[in-house]
Amino acid sequence: MLPLRIRFASAFYALNSNFRACAVINSQSKRTITHQKDSRSKPANPHEYDDTTLEQDETEPCASDEDDLSASARSKMFEDRQAIVAEMLRVNHAGELGARQIYAGQMLVLSKSSVGPVLQEMADQEKKHLLEFEKLVCDRRVRPTCLLPLWNIAGYALGAGTAALGSRAAMACTVAVEEVISEHYNDQVRVLLGPEWKEEEHLRKKFRQFRDEELEHKHTGIEHEAEAAPFYKALSSVIKFG
């Protein structure tokens, strides 16, 4: 059998592939939105996102380029936007499934420990996220990724494996994963700010809500000494950079 650390690294890599796919979709989407400003950069504080500039931009009058397009061109742009949203939902659904499995694996080991109630609370919130995405992919007829079985296994192995190394290691895993997920949600919120995405306002608000809740999980992990885990930097690097 492979050494324990190698198996954990493989699980990290599998989950991170899903998160990185979302970054690619967001990058492609941003190129279609020419009115967004450079002021929408990430804040200096890596633990928070400032929505002030986002909300200001939402109120700025901006004429849509679609007004001067033919019916066929508008139809094509609509189809392109729907494809982008479908990919966002597909990736987010898989990511939330992985997050649920991570907490399930951690609870298997640490449910009766001092951090058990904290992990359970975060796990319950991830279940709500997953249920929301299951409804969205169903309502919008989005085909889930064929890699769902992999997320199930990799997420559970990652959660149980880090928990077996102690509560700090489990929290270090939480911090690393939630930071990546919250960054992706924030990128998606920015993409959906354009006037051509007005009909997706509900989706944008939902992504923003989930982003803030993932950030709460990250802060909770830090409060429970995640950064004191001996392999914290290495684990974070594997999650973020694969």
PDB file of C-alpha atoms in Angstrom:
ATOM      1  CA  MET A   1       0.000   0.000   0.000  1.00  0.00           C
ATOM      2  CA  LEU A   2       1.076   3.592  -0.605  1.00  0.00           C
ATOM      3  CA  PRO A   3       2.445   5.558   2.365  1.00  0.00           C
ATOM      4  CA  LEU A   4      -0.199   7.535   4.263  1.00  0.00           C
ATOM      5  CA  ARG A   5       1.118  10.944   3.197  1.00  0.00           C
ATOM      6  CA  ILE A   6       1.112   9.958  -0.478  1.00  0.00           C
ATOM      7  CA  ARG A   7      -2.513   8.810  -0.242  1.00  0.00           C
ATOM      8  CA  PHE A   8      -3.454  12.121   1.406  1.00  0.00           C
ATOM      9  CA  ALA A   9      -1.608  14.063  -1.301  1.00  0.00           C
ATOM     10  CA  SER A  10      -3.502  12.157  -3.991  1.00  0.00           C
ATOM     11  CA  ALA A  11      -6.798  13.035  -2.352  1.00  0.00           C
ATOM     12  CA  PHE A  12      -5.767  16.699  -2.095  1.00  0.00           C
ATOM     13  CA  TYR A  13      -4.861  16.739  -5.782  1.00  0.00           C
ATOM     14  CA  ALA A  14      -8.161  15.183  -6.865  1.00  0.00           C
ATOM     15  CA  LEU A  15     -10.231  17.704  -4.940  1.00  0.00           C
ATOM     16  CA  ASN A  16      -8.074  20.622  -6.040  1.00  0.00           C
ATOM     17  CA  SER A  17      -8.594  19.704  -9.711  1.00  0.00           C
ATOM     18  CA  ASN A  18     -12.278  20.480  -9.241  1.00  0.00           C
ATOM     19  CA  PHE A  19     -11.617  23.849  -7.613  1.00  0.00           C
ATOM     20  CA  ARG A  20      -9.073  24.824 -10.277  1.00  0.00           C
ATOM     21  CA  ALA A  21     -11.585  23.989 -13.021  1.00  0.00           C
ATOM     22  CA  CYS A  22     -13.856  26.652 -11.581  1.00  0.00           C
ATOM     23  CA  ALA A  23     -11.051  29.206 -11.790  1.00  0.00           C
ATOM     24  CA  VAL A  24     -10.648  28.459 -15.511  1.00  0.00           C
ATOM     25  CA  ILE A  25     -14.363  28.961 -16.132  1.00  0.00           C
ATOM     26  CA  ASN A  26     -14.322  32.220 -14.186  1.00  0.00           C
ATOM     27  CA  SER A  27     -11.328  33.453 -16.173  1.00  0.00           C
ATOM     28  CA  GLN A  28     -13.081  32.707 -19.458  1.00  0.00           C
ATOM     29  CA  SER A  29     -16.238  34.396 -18.239  1.00  0.00           C
ATOM     30  CA  LYS A  30     -14.452  37.570 -17.184  1.00  0.00           C
ATOM     31  CA  ARG A  31     -13.159  38.141 -20.708  1.00  0.00           C
ATOM     32  CA  THR A  32     -16.751  38.608 -21.861  1.00  0.00           C
ATOM     33  CA  ILE A  33     -17.423  41.409 -19.387  1.00  0.00           C
ATOM     34  CA  THR A  34     -15.591  44.504 -20.635  1.00  0.00           C
ATOM     35  CA  HIS A  35     -17.146  47.061 -18.298  1.00  0.00           C
ATOM     36  CA  GLN A  36     -15.732  45.688 -15.044  1.00  0.00           C
ATOM     37  CA  LYS A  37     -13.198  47.935 -13.329  1.00  0.00           C
ATOM     38  CA  ASP A  38      -9.722  47.274 -12.007  1.00  0.00           C
ATOM     39  CA  SER A  39     -10.935  48.542  -8.637  1.00  0.00           C
ATOM     40  CA  ARG A  40     -12.511  45.135  -8.096  1.00  0.00           C
ATOM     41  CA  SER A  41      -9.251  43.700  -6.860  1.00  0.00           C
ATOM     42  CA  LYS A  42      -9.035  41.506  -3.807  1.00  0.00           C
ATOM     43  CA  PRO A  43      -8.655  43.347  -0.484  1.00  0.00           C
ATOM     44  CA  ALA A  44      -5.332  43.461   1.322  1.00  0.00           C
ATOM     45  CA  ASN A  45      -6.772  41.397   4.159  1.00  0.00           C
ATOM     46  CA  PRO A  46      -6.828  37.789   2.870  1.00  0.00           C
ATOM     47  CA  HIS A  47      -9.512  36.828   5.395  1.00  0.00           C
ATOM     48  CA  GLU A  48     -12.251  39.178   4.175  1.00  0.00           C
ATOM     49  CA  TYR A  49     -13.862  40.422   0.987  1.00  0.00           C
ATOM     50  CA  ASP A  50     -15.022  44.012   0.689  1.00  0.00           C
ATOM     51  CA  ASP A  51     -18.349  44.227  -1.129  1.00  0.00           C
ATOM     52  CA  THR A  52     -18.405  48.041  -1.119  1.00  0.00           C
ATOM     53  CA  THR A  53     -17.054  48.471  -4.643  1.00  0.00           C
ATOM     54  CA  LEU A  54     -19.182  45.599  -5.886  1.00  0.00           C
ATOM     55  CA  GLU A  55     -22.383  47.196  -4.604  1.00  0.00           C
ATOM     56  CA  GLN A  56     -21.412  50.605  -6.006  1.00  0.00           C
ATOM     57  CA  ASP A  57     -20.819  49.148  -9.438  1.00  0.00           C
ATOM     58  CA  GLU A  58     -24.185  47.420  -9.380  1.00  0.00           C
ATOM     59  CA  THR A  59     -25.914  50.834  -9.274  1.00  0.00           C
ATOM     60  CA  GLU A  60     -23.895  52.405 -12.078  1.00  0.00           C
ATOM     61  CA  PRO A  61     -25.881  52.918 -15.294  1.00  0.00           C
ATOM     62  CA  CYS A  62     -24.339  50.883 -18.059  1.00  0.00           C
ATOM     63  CA  ALA A  63     -25.878  50.294 -21.457  1.00  0.00           C
ATOM     64  CA  SER A  64     -25.780  46.734 -22.659  1.00  0.00           C
ATOM     65  CA  ASP A  65     -24.008  46.014 -25.926  1.00  0.00           C
ATOM     66  CA  GLU A  66     -26.837  43.614 -26.766  1.00  0.00           C
ATOM     67  CA  ASP A  67     -29.116  46.530 -27.710  1.00  0.00           C
ATOM     68  CA  ASP A  68     -27.374  46.877 -31.077  1.00  0.00           C
ATOM     69  CA  LEU A  69     -27.165  43.169 -31.859  1.00  0.00           C
ATOM     70  CA  SER A  70     -29.348  41.069 -34.097  1.00  0.00           C
ATOM     71  CA  ALA A  71     -31.787  38.547 -32.679  1.00  0.00           C
ATOM     72  CA  SER A  72     -29.515  35.656 -33.623  1.00  0.00           C
ATOM     73  CA  ALA A  73     -26.517  37.319 -31.974  1.00  0.00           C
ATOM     74  CA  ARG A  74     -28.489  37.984 -28.792  1.00  0.00           C
ATOM     75  CA  SER A  75     -29.641  34.382 -28.788  1.00  0.00           C
ATOM     76  CA  LYS A  76     -26.046  33.191 -29.117  1.00  0.00           C
ATOM     77  CA  MET A  77     -24.913  35.416 -26.234  1.00  0.00           C
ATOM     78  CA  PHE A  78     -27.757  34.091 -24.090  1.00  0.00           C
ATOM     79  CA  GLU A  79     -26.754  30.512 -24.844  1.00  0.00           C
ATOM     80  CA  ASP A  80     -23.134  31.307 -23.995  1.00  0.00           C
ATOM     81  CA  ARG A  81     -24.147  32.796 -20.656  1.00  0.00           C
ATOM     82  CA  GLN A  82     -26.298  29.802 -19.846  1.00  0.00           C
ATOM     83  CA  ALA A  83     -23.359  27.519 -20.604  1.00  0.00           C
ATOM     84  CA  ILE A  84     -21.164  29.531 -18.229  1.00  0.00           C
ATOM     85  CA  VAL A  85     -23.771  29.359 -15.456  1.00  0.00           C
ATOM     86  CA  ALA A  86     -24.226  25.631 -16.033  1.00  0.00           C
ATOM     87  CA  GLU A  87     -20.496  25.055 -15.625  1.00  0.00           C
ATOM     88  CA  MET A  88     -20.441  27.178 -12.460  1.00  0.00           C
ATOM     89  CA  LEU A  89     -23.266  25.121 -10.989  1.00  0.00           C
ATOM     90  CA  ARG A  90     -21.675  21.844 -12.051  1.00  0.00           C
ATOM     91  CA  VAL A  91     -18.343  22.701 -10.425  1.00  0.00           C
ATOM     92  CA  ASN A  92     -19.905  24.199  -7.290  1.00  0.00           C
ATOM     93  CA  HIS A  93     -22.124  21.152  -6.871  1.00  0.00           C
ATOM     94  CA  ALA A  94     -19.109  18.861  -7.018  1.00  0.00           C
ATOM     95  CA  GLY A  95     -17.147  21.119  -4.665  1.00  0.00           C
ATOM     96  CA  GLU A  96     -19.901  21.183  -2.055  1.00  0.00           C
ATOM     97  CA  LEU A  97     -20.226  17.415  -2.303  1.00  0.00           C
ATOM     98  CA  GLY A  98     -16.503  17.138  -1.629  1.00  0.00           C
ATOM     99  CA  ALA A  99     -16.793  19.531   1.327  1.00  0.00           C
ATOM    100  CA  ARG A 100     -19.642  17.526   2.815  1.00  0.00           C
ATOM    101  CA  GLN A 101     -17.585  14.358   2.530  1.00  0.00           C
ATOM    102  CA  ILE A 102     -14.564  16.016   4.140  1.00  0.00           C
ATOM    103  CA  TYR A 103     -16.604  16.880   7.219  1.00  0.00           C
ATOM    104  CA  ALA A 104     -18.193  13.431   7.240  1.00  0.00           C
ATOM    105  CA  GLY A 105     -14.729  11.886   7.315  1.00  0.00           C
ATOM    106  CA  GLN A 106     -13.606  14.220  10.082  1.00  0.00           C
ATOM    107  CA  MET A 107     -16.697  13.466  12.154  1.00  0.00           C
ATOM    108  CA  LEU A 108     -15.958   9.749  11.885  1.00  0.00           C
ATOM    109  CA  VAL A 109     -12.772  10.345  13.861  1.00  0.00           C
ATOM    110  CA  LEU A 110     -13.458  13.455  15.946  1.00  0.00           C
ATOM    111  CA  SER A 111     -17.201  13.395  16.656  1.00  0.00           C
ATOM    112  CA  LYS A 112     -16.637  12.749  20.370  1.00  0.00           C
ATOM    113  CA  SER A 113     -13.725  15.155  20.743  1.00  0.00           C
ATOM    114  CA  SER A 114     -13.844  18.765  21.937  1.00  0.00           C
ATOM    115  CA  VAL A 115     -14.114  20.005  18.341  1.00  0.00           C
ATOM    116  CA  GLY A 116     -16.886  17.563  17.454  1.00  0.00           C
ATOM    117  CA  PRO A 117     -19.752  20.064  17.901  1.00  0.00           C
ATOM    118  CA  VAL A 118     -17.876  22.682  15.868  1.00  0.00           C
ATOM    119  CA  LEU A 119     -17.276  20.262  13.017  1.00  0.00           C
ATOM    120  CA  GLN A 120     -20.909  19.154  13.130  1.00  0.00           C
ATOM    121  CA  GLU A 121     -22.138  22.727  12.823  1.00  0.00           C
ATOM    122  CA  MET A 122     -19.970  23.343   9.768  1.00  0.00           C
ATOM    123  CA  ALA A 123     -20.978  19.976   8.309  1.00  0.00           C
ATOM    124  CA  ASP A 124     -24.662  20.880   8.655  1.00  0.00           C
ATOM    125  CA  GLN A 125     -24.081  24.113   6.773  1.00  0.00           C
ATOM    126  CA  GLU A 126     -22.281  22.296   3.968  1.00  0.00           C
ATOM    127  CA  LYS A 127     -25.232  19.922   3.681  1.00  0.00           C
ATOM    128  CA  LYS A 128     -27.508  22.920   3.142  1.00  0.00           C
ATOM    129  CA  HIS A 129     -25.169  24.227   0.444  1.00  0.00           C
ATOM    130  CA  LEU A 130     -25.188  20.859  -1.295  1.00  0.00           C
ATOM    131  CA  LEU A 131     -28.981  20.587  -1.155  1.00  0.00           C
ATOM    132  CA  GLU A 132     -29.261  24.036  -2.731  1.00  0.00           C
ATOM    133  CA  PHE A 133     -26.978  23.071  -5.598  1.00  0.00           C
ATOM    134  CA  GLU A 134     -28.745  19.759  -6.081  1.00  0.00           C
ATOM    135  CA  LYS A 135     -31.954  21.732  -6.546  1.00  0.00           C
ATOM    136  CA  LEU A 136     -30.287  24.226  -8.902  1.00  0.00           C
ATOM    137  CA  VAL A 137     -28.717  21.599 -11.156  1.00  0.00           C
ATOM    138  CA  CYS A 138     -32.068  19.824 -11.298  1.00  0.00           C
ATOM    139  CA  ASP A 139     -34.140  22.947 -12.000  1.00  0.00           C
ATOM    140  CA  ARG A 140     -31.728  24.137 -14.690  1.00  0.00           C
ATOM    141  CA  ARG A 141     -31.202  20.683 -16.126  1.00  0.00           C
ATOM    142  CA  VAL A 142     -27.455  20.812 -15.592  1.00  0.00           C
ATOM    143  CA  ARG A 143     -25.673  17.497 -15.929  1.00  0.00           C
ATOM    144  CA  PRO A 144     -23.543  16.847 -12.802  1.00  0.00           C
ATOM    145  CA  THR A 145     -19.898  16.017 -13.323  1.00  0.00           C
ATOM    146  CA  CYS A 146     -19.082  12.376 -13.974  1.00  0.00           C
ATOM    147  CA  LEU A 147     -16.385  12.690 -11.295  1.00  0.00           C
ATOM    148  CA  LEU A 148     -18.848  12.716  -8.385  1.00  0.00           C
ATOM    149  CA  PRO A 149     -17.766   9.220  -7.227  1.00  0.00           C
ATOM    150  CA  LEU A 150     -14.197  10.525  -7.064  1.00  0.00           C
ATOM    151  CA  TRP A 151     -15.216  13.542  -4.960  1.00  0.00           C
ATOM    152  CA  ASN A 152     -17.072  11.195  -2.613  1.00  0.00           C
ATOM    153  CA  ILE A 153     -14.032   9.016  -2.026  1.00  0.00           C
ATOM    154  CA  ALA A 154     -11.364  11.724  -2.092  1.00  0.00           C
ATOM    155  CA  GLY A 155     -13.300  14.047   0.205  1.00  0.00           C
ATOM    156  CA  TYR A 156     -14.007  11.361   2.775  1.00  0.00           C
ATOM    157  CA  ALA A 157     -10.403  10.127   2.711  1.00  0.00           C
ATOM    158  CA  LEU A 158      -9.105  13.666   3.086  1.00  0.00           C
ATOM    159  CA  GLY A 159     -11.378  14.384   6.030  1.00  0.00           C
ATOM    160  CA  ALA A 160     -10.730  11.137   7.870  1.00  0.00           C
ATOM    161  CA  GLY A 161      -7.014  11.242   7.122  1.00  0.00           C
ATOM    162  CA  THR A 162      -6.421  14.742   8.453  1.00  0.00           C
ATOM    163  CA  ALA A 163      -8.648  14.088  11.465  1.00  0.00           C
ATOM    164  CA  ALA A 164      -6.580  10.998  12.282  1.00  0.00           C
ATOM    165  CA  LEU A 165      -3.609  13.332  12.668  1.00  0.00           C
ATOM    166  CA  GLY A 166      -5.424  15.420  15.277  1.00  0.00           C
ATOM    167  CA  SER A 167      -7.897  18.283  15.603  1.00  0.00           C
ATOM    168  CA  ARG A 168      -5.361  20.900  14.492  1.00  0.00           C
ATOM    169  CA  ALA A 169      -4.692  18.996  11.292  1.00  0.00           C
ATOM    170  CA  ALA A 170      -8.432  18.695  10.670  1.00  0.00           C
ATOM    171  CA  MET A 171      -8.848  22.439  11.155  1.00  0.00           C
ATOM    172  CA  ALA A 172      -5.854  23.104   8.907  1.00  0.00           C
ATOM    173  CA  CYS A 173      -7.625  21.137   6.193  1.00  0.00           C
ATOM    174  CA  THR A 174     -10.775  23.198   6.773  1.00  0.00           C
ATOM    175  CA  VAL A 175      -8.896  26.498   6.491  1.00  0.00           C
ATOM    176  CA  ALA A 176      -7.129  25.520   3.278  1.00  0.00           C
ATOM    177  CA  VAL A 177     -10.214  24.120   1.550  1.00  0.00           C
ATOM    178  CA  GLU A 178     -12.578  26.899   2.631  1.00  0.00           C
ATOM    179  CA  GLU A 179     -10.143  29.591   1.516  1.00  0.00           C
ATOM    180  CA  VAL A 180     -10.022  28.141  -1.986  1.00  0.00           C
ATOM    181  CA  ILE A 181     -13.801  27.716  -2.156  1.00  0.00           C
ATOM    182  CA  SER A 182     -14.527  31.229  -0.874  1.00  0.00           C
ATOM    183  CA  GLU A 183     -12.145  32.723  -3.445  1.00  0.00           C
ATOM    184  CA  HIS A 184     -13.953  30.888  -6.243  1.00  0.00           C
ATOM    185  CA  TYR A 185     -17.340  32.049  -4.996  1.00  0.00           C
ATOM    186  CA  ASN A 186     -16.032  35.606  -4.867  1.00  0.00           C
ATOM    187  CA  ASP A 187     -14.763  35.351  -8.446  1.00  0.00           C
ATOM    188  CA  GLN A 188     -18.178  34.110  -9.546  1.00  0.00           C
ATOM    189  CA  VAL A 189     -19.913  37.000  -7.785  1.00  0.00           C
ATOM    190  CA  ARG A 190     -17.738  39.433  -9.720  1.00  0.00           C
ATOM    191  CA  VAL A 191     -18.500  37.729 -13.027  1.00  0.00           C
ATOM    192  CA  LEU A 192     -22.253  37.935 -12.386  1.00  0.00           C
ATOM    193  CA  LEU A 193     -22.170  41.685 -11.699  1.00  0.00           C
ATOM    194  CA  GLY A 194     -22.414  42.676 -15.373  1.00  0.00           C
ATOM    195  CA  PRO A 195     -25.689  44.170 -16.687  1.00  0.00           C
ATOM    196  CA  GLU A 196     -26.053  41.212 -19.039  1.00  0.00           C
ATOM    197  CA  TRP A 197     -26.309  38.977 -15.948  1.00  0.00           C
ATOM    198  CA  LYS A 198     -29.190  40.897 -14.388  1.00  0.00           C
ATOM    199  CA  GLU A 199     -31.497  37.896 -14.613  1.00  0.00           C
ATOM    200  CA  GLU A 200     -29.029  35.942 -12.438  1.00  0.00           C
ATOM    201  CA  GLU A 201     -29.283  38.302  -9.459  1.00  0.00           C
ATOM    202  CA  HIS A 202     -30.700  35.560  -7.246  1.00  0.00           C
ATOM    203  CA  LEU A 203     -27.812  33.283  -8.137  1.00  0.00           C
ATOM    204  CA  ARG A 204     -25.259  36.010  -7.448  1.00  0.00           C
ATOM    205  CA  LYS A 205     -26.748  36.677  -4.016  1.00  0.00           C
ATOM    206  CA  LYS A 206     -26.718  32.957  -3.266  1.00  0.00           C
ATOM    207  CA  PHE A 207     -23.045  32.702  -4.225  1.00  0.00           C
ATOM    208  CA  ARG A 208     -22.264  35.697  -2.025  1.00  0.00           C
ATOM    209  CA  GLN A 209     -24.080  34.124   0.923  1.00  0.00           C
ATOM    210  CA  PHE A 210     -22.214  30.847   0.509  1.00  0.00           C
ATOM    211  CA  ARG A 211     -18.914  32.701   0.151  1.00  0.00           C
ATOM    212  CA  ASP A 212     -19.457  34.450   3.479  1.00  0.00           C
ATOM    213  CA  GLU A 213     -20.400  31.196   5.185  1.00  0.00           C
ATOM    214  CA  GLU A 214     -17.287  29.470   3.834  1.00  0.00           C
ATOM    215  CA  LEU A 215     -15.217  32.355   5.196  1.00  0.00           C
ATOM    216  CA  GLU A 216     -16.806  31.791   8.605  1.00  0.00           C
ATOM    217  CA  HIS A 217     -15.643  28.181   8.449  1.00  0.00           C
ATOM    218  CA  LYS A 218     -12.141  29.344   7.601  1.00  0.00           C
ATOM    219  CA  HIS A 219     -12.103  31.748  10.553  1.00  0.00           C
ATOM    220  CA  THR A 220     -13.405  28.995  12.822  1.00  0.00           C
ATOM    221  CA  GLY A 221     -10.528  26.763  11.762  1.00  0.00           C
ATOM    222  CA  ILE A 222      -8.005  29.492  12.535  1.00  0.00           C
ATOM    223  CA  GLU A 223      -9.607  30.076  15.943  1.00  0.00           C
ATOM    224  CA  HIS A 224      -9.117  26.370  16.675  1.00  0.00           C
ATOM    225  CA  GLU A 225      -5.349  26.512  16.085  1.00  0.00           C
ATOM    226  CA  ALA A 226      -5.250  25.338  12.491  1.00  0.00           C
ATOM    227  CA  GLU A 227      -2.102  27.344  11.853  1.00  0.00           C
ATOM    228  CA  ALA A 228      -0.375  25.474  14.675  1.00  0.00           C
ATOM    229  CA  ALA A 229      -0.582  22.206  12.748  1.00  0.00           C
ATOM    230  CA  PRO A 230       2.992  21.093  11.939  1.00  0.00           C
ATOM    231  CA  PHE A 231       2.276  20.600   8.226  1.00  0.00           C
ATOM    232  CA  TYR A 232      -0.015  23.630   7.803  1.00  0.00           C
ATOM    233  CA  LYS A 233       1.989  25.405   5.081  1.00  0.00           C
ATOM    234  CA  ALA A 234       2.571  22.233   3.097  1.00  0.00           C
ATOM    235  CA  LEU A 235      -1.097  21.260   3.236  1.00  0.00           C
ATOM    236  CA  SER A 236      -2.202  24.732   2.170  1.00  0.00           C
ATOM    237  CA  SER A 237       0.177  24.647  -0.776  1.00  0.00           C
ATOM    238  CA  VAL A 238      -1.121  21.272  -1.946  1.00  0.00           C
ATOM    239  CA  ILE A 239      -4.739  22.463  -1.764  1.00  0.00           C
ATOM    240  CA  LYS A 240      -4.115  25.788  -3.520  1.00  0.00           C
ATOM    241  CA  PHE A 241      -1.566  24.853  -6.148  1.00  0.00           C
ATOM    242  CA  GLY A 242      -2.086  21.135  -6.633  1.00  0.00           C
TER     243      GLY A 242
END
